[in-house]
Amino acid sequence: MQTLSRRLRPVLAASLLMPLSLISPAAFAQQAGESKATPASNEDIFLYRGIGSSYVCNARAAGVEFPKAVGIAAATYAQILTGRHGGLVASAGTSKLTTKQLFAGAEFQIITGAIQYCPKEVPADVKAKVEEAVKKQQDSK
């Protein structure tokens, strides 16, 4: 029985991933072009942050290097914001954010989420830089 499950595992994995391959960035962009994109709400951002942070935690637990895990998660996050919301984020007002801005924001949010959810998987130097950035942001208020 165990041999059968080993043989079926790749088939099951492929069938689970197939629907995801149909939702490519191009498909998101096409959807955004067909209808007026709505800005990402705070709830949307919280969801995307959680998904990205979870990805980083799981990737790190599987041995993926931190920069690579964060880069993939942030790129995916930025693609979703571009495709689904046309680069609009409610908290940023009515101006469309650039890909660079979306990526930077996604990266910061994902890393802060990873620090919250799986702190042992975040390198100490990254934690220190984030803490310093947060402190500067709080001091400027």
mmCIF file of C-alpha atoms in Angstrom:
data_model
loop_
_atom_site.group_PDB
_atom_site.id
_atom_site.type_symbol
_atom_site.label_atom_id
_atom_site.label_comp_id
_atom_site.label_asym_id
_atom_site.label_seq_id
_atom_site.Cartn_x
_atom_site.Cartn_y
_atom_site.Cartn_z
ATOM 1 C CA MET A 1 0.000 0.000 0.000
ATOM 2 C CA GLN A 2 2.838 2.364 0.822
ATOM 3 C CA THR A 3 4.372 1.782 -2.625
ATOM 4 C CA LEU A 4 1.086 2.776 -4.243
ATOM 5 C CA SER A 5 0.924 6.011 -2.245
ATOM 6 C CA ARG A 6 4.508 6.824 -3.273
ATOM 7 C CA ARG A 7 3.576 6.357 -6.918
ATOM 8 C CA LEU A 8 0.423 8.431 -6.579
ATOM 9 C CA ARG A 9 2.076 11.297 -4.711
ATOM 10 C CA PRO A 10 3.498 13.001 -7.867
ATOM 11 C CA VAL A 11 0.162 12.617 -9.654
ATOM 12 C CA LEU A 12 -1.741 14.115 -6.737
ATOM 13 C CA ALA A 13 0.762 16.945 -6.419
ATOM 14 C CA ALA A 14 0.471 17.732 -10.127
ATOM 15 C CA SER A 15 -3.314 17.746 -9.975
ATOM 16 C CA LEU A 16 -3.255 20.114 -7.010
ATOM 17 C CA LEU A 17 -0.864 22.497 -8.730
ATOM 18 C CA MET A 18 -2.622 22.514 -12.092
ATOM 19 C CA PRO A 19 -5.319 25.019 -11.098
ATOM 20 C CA LEU A 20 -2.583 27.341 -9.805
ATOM 21 C CA SER A 21 -0.838 27.276 -13.162
ATOM 22 C CA LEU A 22 -4.025 28.517 -14.785
ATOM 23 C CA ILE A 23 -3.925 31.628 -12.588
ATOM 24 C CA SER A 24 -0.779 33.165 -14.005
ATOM 25 C CA PRO A 25 0.239 36.814 -13.685
ATOM 26 C CA ALA A 26 -0.903 37.260 -17.271
ATOM 27 C CA ALA A 27 -4.365 35.990 -16.345
ATOM 28 C CA PHE A 28 -4.493 38.427 -13.431
ATOM 29 C CA ALA A 29 -3.423 41.273 -15.699
ATOM 30 C CA GLN A 30 -6.057 40.330 -18.256
ATOM 31 C CA GLN A 31 -8.749 40.335 -15.572
ATOM 32 C CA ALA A 32 -7.583 43.752 -14.385
ATOM 33 C CA GLY A 33 -7.771 45.101 -17.923
ATOM 34 C CA GLU A 34 -11.291 43.808 -18.447
ATOM 35 C CA SER A 35 -12.805 45.464 -15.411
ATOM 36 C CA LYS A 36 -11.964 48.447 -13.272
ATOM 37 C CA ALA A 37 -9.435 47.325 -10.684
ATOM 38 C CA THR A 38 -10.307 48.033 -7.079
ATOM 39 C CA PRO A 39 -7.544 49.050 -4.665
ATOM 40 C CA ALA A 40 -6.292 46.388 -2.293
ATOM 41 C CA SER A 41 -8.014 46.882 1.047
ATOM 42 C CA ASN A 42 -6.310 46.497 4.414
ATOM 43 C CA GLU A 43 -7.918 43.049 4.604
ATOM 44 C CA ASP A 44 -6.436 42.115 1.215
ATOM 45 C CA ILE A 45 -2.990 43.313 2.313
ATOM 46 C CA PHE A 46 -3.250 41.368 5.575
ATOM 47 C CA LEU A 47 -4.149 38.210 3.614
ATOM 48 C CA TYR A 48 -1.308 38.622 1.085
ATOM 49 C CA ARG A 49 1.140 39.361 3.914
ATOM 50 C CA GLY A 50 0.091 36.205 5.726
ATOM 51 C CA ILE A 51 0.387 34.065 2.612
ATOM 52 C CA GLY A 52 3.816 35.486 1.773
ATOM 53 C CA SER A 53 5.082 35.091 5.329
ATOM 54 C CA SER A 54 3.780 31.536 5.494
ATOM 55 C CA TYR A 55 5.578 30.755 2.240
ATOM 56 C CA VAL A 56 8.854 32.087 3.671
ATOM 57 C CA CYS A 57 8.445 30.083 6.882
ATOM 58 C CA ASN A 58 7.702 26.870 4.970
ATOM 59 C CA ALA A 59 10.480 27.448 2.434
ATOM 60 C CA ARG A 60 13.012 28.118 5.177
ATOM 61 C CA ALA A 61 11.944 24.982 7.055
ATOM 62 C CA ALA A 62 12.564 23.083 3.809
ATOM 63 C CA GLY A 63 16.088 24.510 3.540
ATOM 64 C CA VAL A 64 15.547 27.318 1.010
ATOM 65 C CA GLU A 65 17.905 30.268 1.442
ATOM 66 C CA PHE A 66 16.262 33.284 3.081
ATOM 67 C CA PRO A 67 16.842 35.803 0.248
ATOM 68 C CA LYS A 68 15.463 33.386 -2.330
ATOM 69 C CA ALA A 69 12.374 32.569 -0.235
ATOM 70 C CA VAL A 70 11.631 36.250 0.418
ATOM 71 C CA GLY A 71 12.280 37.188 -3.213
ATOM 72 C CA ILE A 72 9.828 34.626 -4.564
ATOM 73 C CA ALA A 73 7.176 35.511 -1.991
ATOM 74 C CA ALA A 74 7.563 39.263 -2.596
ATOM 75 C CA ALA A 75 7.468 38.871 -6.382
ATOM 76 C CA THR A 76 4.265 36.842 -6.106
ATOM 77 C CA TYR A 77 2.734 39.406 -3.738
ATOM 78 C CA ALA A 78 3.610 42.273 -6.114
ATOM 79 C CA GLN A 79 2.207 40.341 -9.100
ATOM 80 C CA ILE A 80 -1.080 39.813 -7.289
ATOM 81 C CA LEU A 81 -1.304 43.501 -6.391
ATOM 82 C CA THR A 82 -0.570 44.445 -9.990
ATOM 83 C CA GLY A 83 -2.837 41.897 -11.636
ATOM 84 C CA ARG A 84 -5.750 41.871 -9.269
ATOM 85 C CA HIS A 85 -5.704 45.471 -8.045
ATOM 86 C CA GLY A 86 -3.942 47.294 -10.879
ATOM 87 C CA GLY A 87 -1.143 48.355 -8.523
ATOM 88 C CA LEU A 88 -3.608 50.258 -6.349
ATOM 89 C CA VAL A 89 -3.511 50.016 -2.560
ATOM 90 C CA ALA A 90 -6.212 51.807 -0.572
ATOM 91 C CA SER A 91 -3.801 53.004 2.122
ATOM 92 C CA ALA A 92 -1.595 54.642 -0.557
ATOM 93 C CA GLY A 93 -4.363 56.805 -1.968
ATOM 94 C CA THR A 94 -5.404 56.952 -5.600
ATOM 95 C CA SER A 95 -1.995 56.766 -7.278
ATOM 96 C CA LYS A 96 -0.847 53.511 -8.845
ATOM 97 C CA LEU A 97 2.292 52.131 -7.210
ATOM 98 C CA THR A 98 5.254 51.109 -9.345
ATOM 99 C CA THR A 99 6.475 47.529 -9.460
ATOM 100 C CA LYS A 100 9.528 48.601 -7.464
ATOM 101 C CA GLN A 101 7.331 50.191 -4.762
ATOM 102 C CA LEU A 102 5.056 47.143 -4.638
ATOM 103 C CA PHE A 103 8.012 44.786 -4.355
ATOM 104 C CA ALA A 104 9.697 46.824 -1.609
ATOM 105 C CA GLY A 105 6.471 47.051 0.394
ATOM 106 C CA ALA A 106 5.772 43.358 -0.086
ATOM 107 C CA GLU A 107 9.285 42.413 0.963
ATOM 108 C CA PHE A 108 9.075 44.475 4.163
ATOM 109 C CA GLN A 109 5.638 43.136 5.067
ATOM 110 C CA ILE A 110 6.613 39.540 4.376
ATOM 111 C CA ILE A 111 9.776 39.806 6.453
ATOM 112 C CA THR A 112 7.946 41.397 9.391
ATOM 113 C CA GLY A 113 5.373 38.620 9.147
ATOM 114 C CA ALA A 114 8.083 35.969 9.105
ATOM 115 C CA ILE A 115 9.642 37.569 12.191
ATOM 116 C CA GLN A 116 6.249 37.277 13.865
ATOM 117 C CA TYR A 117 5.377 33.724 12.703
ATOM 118 C CA CYS A 118 8.758 31.955 12.501
ATOM 119 C CA PRO A 119 11.441 34.138 14.106
ATOM 120 C CA LYS A 120 14.010 31.316 14.169
ATOM 121 C CA GLU A 121 13.906 31.186 10.355
ATOM 122 C CA VAL A 122 14.855 34.864 9.926
ATOM 123 C CA PRO A 123 18.585 35.689 10.008
ATOM 124 C CA ALA A 124 19.681 37.888 12.934
ATOM 125 C CA ASP A 125 21.079 40.630 10.674
ATOM 126 C CA VAL A 126 17.749 40.901 8.851
ATOM 127 C CA LYS A 127 15.873 41.150 12.145
ATOM 128 C CA ALA A 128 18.220 43.937 13.272
ATOM 129 C CA LYS A 129 17.706 45.915 10.030
ATOM 130 C CA VAL A 130 13.927 45.583 10.283
ATOM 131 C CA GLU A 131 13.901 46.640 13.933
ATOM 132 C CA GLU A 132 16.036 49.664 13.028
ATOM 133 C CA ALA A 133 13.693 50.620 10.150
ATOM 134 C CA VAL A 134 10.626 50.282 12.377
ATOM 135 C CA LYS A 135 12.269 52.407 15.076
ATOM 136 C CA LYS A 136 13.148 55.130 12.527
ATOM 137 C CA GLN A 137 9.580 55.084 11.244
ATOM 138 C CA GLN A 138 8.183 55.432 14.774
ATOM 139 C CA ASP A 139 10.644 58.227 15.636
ATOM 140 C CA SER A 140 9.606 60.212 12.553
ATOM 141 C CA LYS A 141 5.980 60.331 13.714
#
